[in-house]
XYZ file of C-alpha atoms in Angstrom:
505
model
C -2.131 54.819 -24.781
C -0.467 58.224 -24.855
C 1.554 60.050 -22.201
C 2.295 63.750 -22.778
C 1.280 63.360 -26.377
C 3.559 60.392 -27.054
C 2.337 56.875 -27.777
C 3.550 54.317 -25.220
C 3.598 50.598 -26.053
C 2.780 47.765 -23.669
C 6.486 47.074 -23.275
C 7.011 50.521 -21.781
C 4.647 50.025 -18.871
C 6.328 50.010 -15.432
C 6.965 46.571 -13.995
C 4.755 47.344 -10.986
C 1.819 48.062 -13.270
C 2.358 44.915 -15.354
C 2.501 42.804 -12.185
C -0.688 44.485 -10.949
C -2.415 43.596 -14.250
C -1.188 39.995 -14.017
C -2.596 39.695 -10.486
C -6.138 39.868 -11.913
C -5.551 37.081 -14.442
C -5.928 33.334 -14.031
C -2.799 31.250 -14.477
C -3.354 30.258 -18.145
C -4.296 33.834 -19.101
C -1.256 35.155 -17.270
C 0.978 32.830 -19.260
C -0.576 33.924 -22.546
C -0.250 37.592 -21.634
C 3.428 37.121 -20.822
C 4.052 36.301 -24.487
C 3.420 39.945 -25.427
C 7.078 40.918 -25.052
C 10.268 40.146 -23.164
C 9.485 42.783 -20.521
C 6.161 41.111 -19.706
C 7.872 37.721 -19.586
C 10.271 39.073 -16.978
C 7.324 40.260 -14.889
C 5.588 36.890 -15.081
C 7.615 35.343 -12.259
C 7.428 38.221 -9.827
C 7.221 36.556 -6.363
C 3.910 38.170 -5.408
C 2.224 36.407 -8.345
C 3.276 32.942 -7.239
C 2.616 32.538 -3.497
C 1.653 28.916 -4.113
C 2.642 26.287 -6.656
C 0.731 23.042 -7.127
C 2.155 20.545 -9.588
C 1.012 17.140 -10.777
C 3.971 15.655 -12.604
C 3.950 12.648 -14.857
C 6.997 10.526 -14.191
C 8.341 11.082 -17.674
C 11.645 12.449 -19.049
C 9.624 15.047 -20.989
C 8.662 16.695 -17.698
C 12.203 17.461 -16.609
C 13.007 20.581 -18.750
C 9.690 22.222 -17.872
C 10.067 21.332 -14.206
C 13.623 22.659 -14.042
C 12.553 25.970 -15.618
C 9.583 26.421 -13.278
C 11.483 25.467 -10.124
C 14.422 27.688 -11.078
C 12.022 30.615 -11.376
C 9.821 29.953 -8.330
C 11.575 27.491 -6.042
C 13.524 30.089 -4.080
C 10.522 32.166 -2.978
C 7.295 30.103 -3.221
C 5.409 29.944 0.091
C 3.249 26.865 -0.599
C 4.569 23.990 -2.684
C 2.548 20.886 -3.462
C 3.952 18.288 -5.809
C 2.438 14.973 -6.838
C 4.584 12.591 -8.823
C 2.039 10.612 -10.827
C 2.946 7.585 -12.917
C 0.049 7.455 -15.380
C 0.748 3.945 -16.624
C 2.810 1.504 -14.642
C 4.775 -0.969 -16.755
C 3.587 -4.527 -16.396
C 5.935 -7.160 -15.059
C 5.983 -9.321 -18.154
C 5.549 -8.068 -21.670
C 6.225 -4.381 -21.151
C 2.680 -3.134 -21.700
C 1.099 -0.557 -19.416
C -1.771 -1.077 -17.016
C -3.819 1.243 -14.860
C -2.059 2.723 -11.854
C -3.906 0.762 -9.190
C -3.681 -2.649 -10.781
C -0.041 -3.520 -10.361
C 0.376 -2.196 -6.837
C -2.610 -3.835 -5.266
C -3.054 -6.974 -7.284
C 0.501 -8.238 -7.710
C 2.691 -6.526 -5.144
C 0.362 -6.837 -2.169
C -0.584 -10.361 -3.173
C 3.083 -11.325 -3.186
C 3.577 -9.718 0.215
C 0.481 -11.321 1.722
C 1.463 -14.759 0.500
C 4.512 -14.738 2.757
C 5.867 -17.850 1.068
C 9.315 -16.448 0.303
C 8.780 -16.458 -3.449
C 10.487 -13.728 -5.439
C 8.217 -10.990 -6.784
C 7.462 -10.952 -10.504
C 10.336 -9.644 -12.646
C 10.136 -6.003 -13.673
C 10.587 -4.861 -17.245
C 13.195 -2.235 -18.276
C 10.466 0.405 -18.516
C 9.912 0.104 -14.791
C 13.584 0.776 -14.169
C 13.318 3.828 -16.435
C 10.358 5.024 -14.387
C 12.361 4.695 -11.170
C 15.344 6.485 -12.679
C 13.185 9.357 -13.927
C 11.371 9.584 -10.603
C 14.658 10.063 -8.726
C 15.745 12.815 -11.135
C 12.477 14.736 -10.807
C 12.509 14.518 -7.014
C 16.089 15.771 -6.870
C 15.126 18.693 -9.117
C 12.297 19.746 -6.787
C 14.236 19.339 -3.542
C 17.370 21.110 -4.752
C 15.294 24.082 -5.940
C 13.721 24.775 -2.527
C 16.612 23.812 -0.260
C 17.362 27.456 0.646
C 13.790 28.769 0.588
C 13.232 30.392 3.978
C 9.759 31.632 3.007
C 8.296 28.135 2.666
C 5.195 27.733 4.821
C 3.596 24.615 3.318
C 5.408 21.674 1.771
C 3.476 18.690 0.461
C 5.106 15.851 -1.490
C 3.329 12.752 -2.747
C 4.956 9.923 -4.689
C 2.473 7.943 -6.708
C 4.927 5.128 -7.332
C 4.525 3.834 -3.809
C 3.708 0.395 -5.208
C 7.413 -0.032 -5.709
C 7.851 0.233 -1.942
C 5.285 -2.264 -0.791
C 7.515 -5.300 -0.969
C 11.069 -4.817 0.236
C 12.736 -7.100 -2.292
C 11.224 -5.151 -5.192
C 12.545 -1.760 -4.213
C 15.836 -3.025 -2.775
C 16.704 -5.088 -5.827
C 15.574 -2.766 -8.584
C 16.350 0.513 -6.882
C 19.864 -0.848 -6.550
C 20.027 -1.137 -10.345
C 19.229 2.543 -10.961
C 21.113 3.837 -7.904
C 23.799 1.200 -7.250
C 25.694 3.009 -4.495
C 22.665 4.761 -3.068
C 24.069 8.221 -3.810
C 20.818 9.634 -5.177
C 18.783 8.354 -2.248
C 21.310 9.806 0.209
C 21.284 13.089 -1.692
C 17.474 13.237 -1.539
C 17.509 12.564 2.198
C 20.169 15.225 2.734
C 18.271 17.814 0.667
C 15.055 17.090 2.564
C 16.861 17.601 5.884
C 18.388 20.859 4.560
C 14.928 22.130 3.645
C 13.699 21.405 7.170
C 16.834 22.854 8.751
C 16.660 26.078 6.703
C 12.931 26.630 7.222
C 11.874 29.686 9.213
C 8.114 29.753 8.568
C 7.136 26.118 7.924
C 3.760 25.238 9.414
C 2.575 22.396 7.152
C 4.722 19.380 6.314
C 3.214 16.487 4.402
C 5.196 13.664 2.843
C 3.409 10.605 1.494
C 4.966 7.520 -0.075
C 8.043 9.367 -1.284
C 10.533 6.581 -1.847
C 12.988 6.670 1.082
C 13.107 10.480 1.388
C 12.000 10.610 5.024
C 14.122 8.792 7.587
C 13.613 8.340 11.343
C 16.109 11.193 11.880
C 14.666 13.688 9.358
C 12.511 15.623 11.827
C 15.502 16.260 14.086
C 16.595 18.794 11.444
C 13.688 21.031 12.432
C 14.629 23.610 15.012
C 12.648 23.655 18.249
C 10.971 27.008 17.445
C 9.732 25.700 14.083
C 8.630 22.336 15.511
C 6.675 24.152 18.218
C 4.729 26.188 15.638
C 3.978 23.358 13.182
C 0.228 22.920 12.665
C 0.078 19.897 10.330
C 2.310 16.868 10.020
C 1.813 13.804 7.847
C 4.455 11.126 7.374
C 3.514 8.028 5.412
C 5.940 5.516 3.972
C 5.430 1.758 3.688
C 9.084 1.187 2.869
C 10.436 1.641 6.391
C 11.766 -1.819 7.401
C 11.004 -3.744 10.548
C 9.593 -1.854 13.504
C 11.238 1.439 12.532
C 8.923 4.451 12.584
C 9.324 7.919 11.086
C 8.421 9.705 14.312
C 8.504 8.646 17.938
C 6.443 9.798 20.889
C 9.493 11.632 22.257
C 9.900 13.538 18.976
C 6.183 14.332 18.930
C 6.526 16.177 22.258
C 8.149 19.094 20.394
C 5.072 19.615 18.199
C 2.928 21.308 20.821
C 0.879 23.338 18.332
C -0.144 20.433 16.101
C -3.752 20.572 14.926
C -3.746 17.747 12.376
C -1.696 14.571 12.077
C -1.518 11.709 9.569
C 0.421 8.509 10.191
C 0.497 4.820 9.490
C -1.793 3.277 12.110
C 0.930 0.929 13.321
C 3.092 3.975 14.092
C 0.383 5.701 16.158
C 1.038 4.228 19.580
C -0.614 4.522 22.963
C 2.350 6.639 24.077
C 1.720 9.064 21.203
C -1.911 9.360 22.224
C -0.772 10.193 25.780
C 1.599 12.884 24.473
C -1.152 14.496 22.397
C -3.552 14.294 25.344
C -1.194 16.307 27.538
C -2.470 19.758 28.482
C 0.643 21.489 27.081
C -0.476 20.472 23.553
C -3.170 22.416 21.748
C -6.268 20.315 20.975
C -5.839 18.008 17.991
C -8.633 18.460 15.431
C -7.856 15.935 12.681
C -6.203 12.520 12.820
C -5.820 10.457 9.633
C -4.621 6.869 9.918
C -3.717 4.418 7.152
C -4.135 0.790 8.186
C -2.194 -1.204 5.604
C -1.856 -4.962 5.426
C 1.865 -4.641 4.632
C 2.460 -2.553 7.746
C 0.578 -5.020 9.920
C 2.719 -7.827 8.495
C 5.982 -6.129 9.464
C 4.889 -4.220 12.554
C 2.751 -4.975 15.570
C -0.636 -3.774 16.755
C 0.349 -4.442 20.377
C 1.329 -0.797 20.988
C -1.801 0.750 19.496
C -3.944 3.033 21.700
C -6.462 1.286 23.913
C -9.892 2.677 24.662
C -8.701 4.569 27.736
C -6.039 6.296 25.604
C -8.675 7.440 23.130
C -10.858 8.704 25.956
C -7.984 10.735 27.392
C -7.173 12.148 23.947
C -10.758 13.206 23.260
C -10.984 14.869 26.686
C -8.159 17.208 25.666
C -9.344 17.396 22.036
C -13.127 17.484 22.189
C -13.424 18.418 18.496
C -11.124 15.636 17.294
C -12.347 13.702 14.249
C -10.641 10.607 12.824
C -10.326 9.366 9.237
C -9.255 5.737 8.730
C -8.455 3.945 5.508
C -8.044 0.172 5.779
C -6.300 -1.483 2.856
C -6.668 -5.280 2.671
C -6.936 -5.587 6.452
C -8.437 -8.758 7.909
C -11.717 -8.390 9.750
C -10.205 -9.830 12.954
C -7.595 -7.055 12.942
C -10.244 -4.399 12.278
C -12.276 -5.633 15.251
C -9.167 -5.094 17.409
C -8.448 -1.666 15.939
C -11.932 -0.139 16.161
C -12.032 0.978 19.778
C -15.396 2.382 20.952
C -14.023 5.818 21.930
C -12.510 6.695 18.535
C -14.362 9.765 17.196
C -14.506 8.168 13.738
C -15.900 10.471 11.063
C -14.708 8.776 7.866
C -13.751 5.213 7.022
C -12.700 3.699 3.714
C -12.199 -0.023 3.129
C -10.276 -1.034 0.010
C -9.621 -4.705 -0.728
C -7.855 -6.795 -3.320
C -7.339 -9.912 -1.205
C -9.524 -9.814 1.894
C -13.167 -8.786 2.313
C -14.867 -6.810 5.047
C -17.306 -8.819 7.136
C -20.818 -7.814 8.067
C -19.721 -7.922 11.714
C -17.214 -5.115 11.120
C -19.817 -2.946 9.387
C -22.295 -3.632 12.177
C -19.703 -2.679 14.809
C -19.044 0.622 13.016
C -22.731 1.503 12.877
C -23.165 0.834 16.597
C -20.008 2.558 17.867
C -19.723 5.612 15.623
C -23.293 6.652 14.889
C -22.698 10.115 16.413
C -19.765 11.010 14.164
C -19.734 8.940 10.960
C -20.264 10.953 7.760
C -18.290 9.025 5.093
C -18.412 5.276 4.468
C -16.624 3.761 1.453
C -16.572 0.043 0.692
C -14.420 -1.063 -2.254
C -13.622 -4.634 -3.204
C -11.808 -5.935 -6.284
C -11.510 -9.550 -5.171
C -12.218 -11.767 -8.167
C -14.447 -14.634 -7.050
C -16.412 -16.887 -9.397
C -19.141 -17.226 -6.764
C -19.940 -13.504 -7.022
C -19.625 -10.545 -4.724
C -19.795 -11.125 -0.949
C -23.136 -10.427 0.712
C -22.757 -8.470 3.954
C -26.274 -9.359 5.076
C -25.263 -13.026 5.335
C -28.891 -14.172 5.168
C -29.855 -11.982 8.131
C -33.052 -9.988 8.286
C -31.208 -6.712 8.972
C -28.774 -5.660 6.270
C -25.655 -3.931 7.776
C -25.769 -1.146 5.173
C -29.415 -0.405 5.950
C -28.561 -0.307 9.652
C -25.718 2.056 8.792
C -28.171 4.452 7.142
C -30.622 4.098 10.011
C -28.199 4.587 12.911
C -25.730 7.083 11.452
C -27.821 10.227 11.181
C -24.916 12.324 9.881
C -24.053 9.980 6.996
C -23.510 12.121 3.883
C -21.414 9.860 1.620
C -21.887 6.172 0.872
C -19.979 4.441 -1.918
C -20.024 0.697 -2.557
C -18.361 -1.492 -5.163
C -17.716 -5.219 -5.109
C -20.269 -6.162 -2.420
C -23.802 -7.317 -3.084
C -26.309 -4.524 -2.510
C -29.908 -5.716 -2.791
C -32.190 -3.352 -4.684
C -34.819 -3.160 -1.927
C -32.102 -2.355 0.624
C -30.756 0.410 -1.600
C -34.241 1.943 -1.743
C -34.456 1.717 2.061
C -31.090 3.506 2.428
C -32.257 6.340 0.173
C -35.505 6.746 2.105
C -33.795 6.661 5.513
C -31.222 9.354 4.784
C -33.035 11.302 2.061
C -31.443 14.489 0.761
C -28.914 14.487 3.618
C -27.105 11.684 1.787
C -25.204 13.969 -0.585
C -23.340 11.160 -2.364
C -24.726 7.670 -3.015
C -22.529 5.768 -5.442
C -23.133 2.074 -6.080
C -21.780 0.296 -9.137
C -24.356 -1.364 -11.358
C -22.592 -4.729 -11.102
C -22.928 -4.641 -7.295
C -26.734 -4.351 -7.348
C -28.825 -7.522 -7.210
C -32.577 -8.160 -7.277
C -34.538 -10.793 -5.398
C -36.525 -13.339 -7.355
C -39.860 -11.690 -6.557
C -38.810 -8.432 -8.242
C -37.521 -10.267 -11.299
C -40.668 -12.397 -11.576
C -43.013 -9.386 -11.656
C -43.599 -8.910 -15.382
C -45.526 -5.659 -14.857
C -42.601 -3.765 -13.345
C -39.161 -3.179 -14.797
C -36.955 -3.770 -11.699
C -34.159 -1.490 -12.899
C -36.513 1.358 -13.760
C -38.334 0.913 -10.459
C -35.047 0.997 -8.527
C -33.939 4.224 -10.201
C -37.329 5.837 -9.623
C -37.601 4.820 -5.951
C -34.034 5.782 -5.023
C -34.433 9.122 -6.803
C -37.645 9.790 -4.866
C -35.952 8.864 -1.597
C -32.970 11.166 -2.211
C -35.083 13.971 -3.649
C -32.904 14.205 -6.765
C -32.208 12.174 -9.937
C -30.085 9.102 -9.261
C -28.503 6.372 -11.384
C -26.270 3.452 -10.583
C -22.621 3.884 -11.543
C -22.152 2.074 -14.853
C -18.382 1.600 -14.574
C -16.103 1.480 -11.539
C -13.857 4.093 -13.154
C -16.776 6.522 -12.979
C -16.782 6.339 -9.188
C -15.599 9.614 -7.677
C -13.609 7.617 -5.104
C -12.053 5.298 -7.689
C -8.338 5.873 -7.719
C -5.187 4.178 -6.551
C -5.883 3.685 -2.808
C -2.903 5.538 -1.364
C -3.449 8.423 -3.776
C -7.100 8.696 -2.700
C -6.154 8.546 0.974
C -3.512 11.235 0.599
C -5.828 13.561 -1.337
C -8.697 13.089 1.115
C -6.371 13.473 4.090
C -5.223 16.845 2.746
C -8.752 18.194 2.366
C -9.841 16.601 5.676
C -6.968 18.300 7.506
C -7.559 21.660 5.848
C -11.250 21.556 6.763
C -10.639 22.519 10.390
């Protein structure tokens, strides 16, 4: 390039022009371009280039220097911040080896909680303490970097070490070892309240399973003008002891502009439903509820909304849709929870101890046929007798009835329950191409004796061919549970789906 006959290098370009060039580049390309010279590196973190920052952080000491650099550069001006603290491999309780993220939380921690026999939880190895210590440091780094950011419009924090919260003695005992006097926890709570108190544009606040960051008094830090303009609020934390909740119905009265809400089901009371049904609140569009066995153990379902409360809520919010995830919840409790007037669009059952009954599935198909689009059935109960059979020797299989009654069904995923091959073919034919996702693990599929006895037909090949014809596209059974699109640690899946569900208004 030449200007007035003189050659001008890239480093001589005006900052405004460099920033304009960067605005056309994807993130990785922008980073590579910034290596051209020191001037371009200075332009890399111009606020207009970073309106949003989405981070998935491994809970590892190696993350801290990079995180500190990035938050120092962007934390004071970023408008949308989403951070997920992901522990890739949780340390096992015994020998110090790592296991997959979902295994420890659901299998050992929840099992210990459900037993209720007073036994101490399994001892944790030193690596687990290191994970906790690192987690606290990373959280403090993020919170301290945005404490004075008045431009923040969306804040979303997710802590993927929530398994450490699911049994009080685990977190209380071992958190005390890495934070003996509780100074770091108090500092995190104070920083979180400062962020809320300093906010001037916050419209989206989402905090899921962040170890003890949110307290029952945190939301009082929000000024009335900010609370009245908030559009999304999600507060999820299984660590809150006793009957304590993170938000009360009285506090919810300030959030008159709320369009989406996510809470623990036990915290969503009939009084809250009445507040949201009041005419001074804008219509609620999305409600996500996590029904967790640990919450039901420590809290009560007696205050949950009754059918008349749901009717009143849907009168004020005619477009309301509900997403429920039930984690290891007994069928008797689900039959109490599933009121007829809930506009249920999505439901996800995930079990490590209990199993869903055919009666629950049948109730869902009869009550929510107008709304239901997503149905996920996951079961990792190890039983030598095989997977449970929802049909229970009845002529009508509940999953076939689901496909027949629920005309809007677009996603069906099943693992750990017996799905008969002929019923799977019927499901595909009933819903056809409208069933966008049909995921069934190979180990869940069974064949009746007549199909196996027919030497002229390969039952597996016939199943694949018939289901593919029914759906109008190639189909195969899922070979491994880890290949399921919905396979992930349950709370992580719920939080991710809740985010997209709430944004899909």
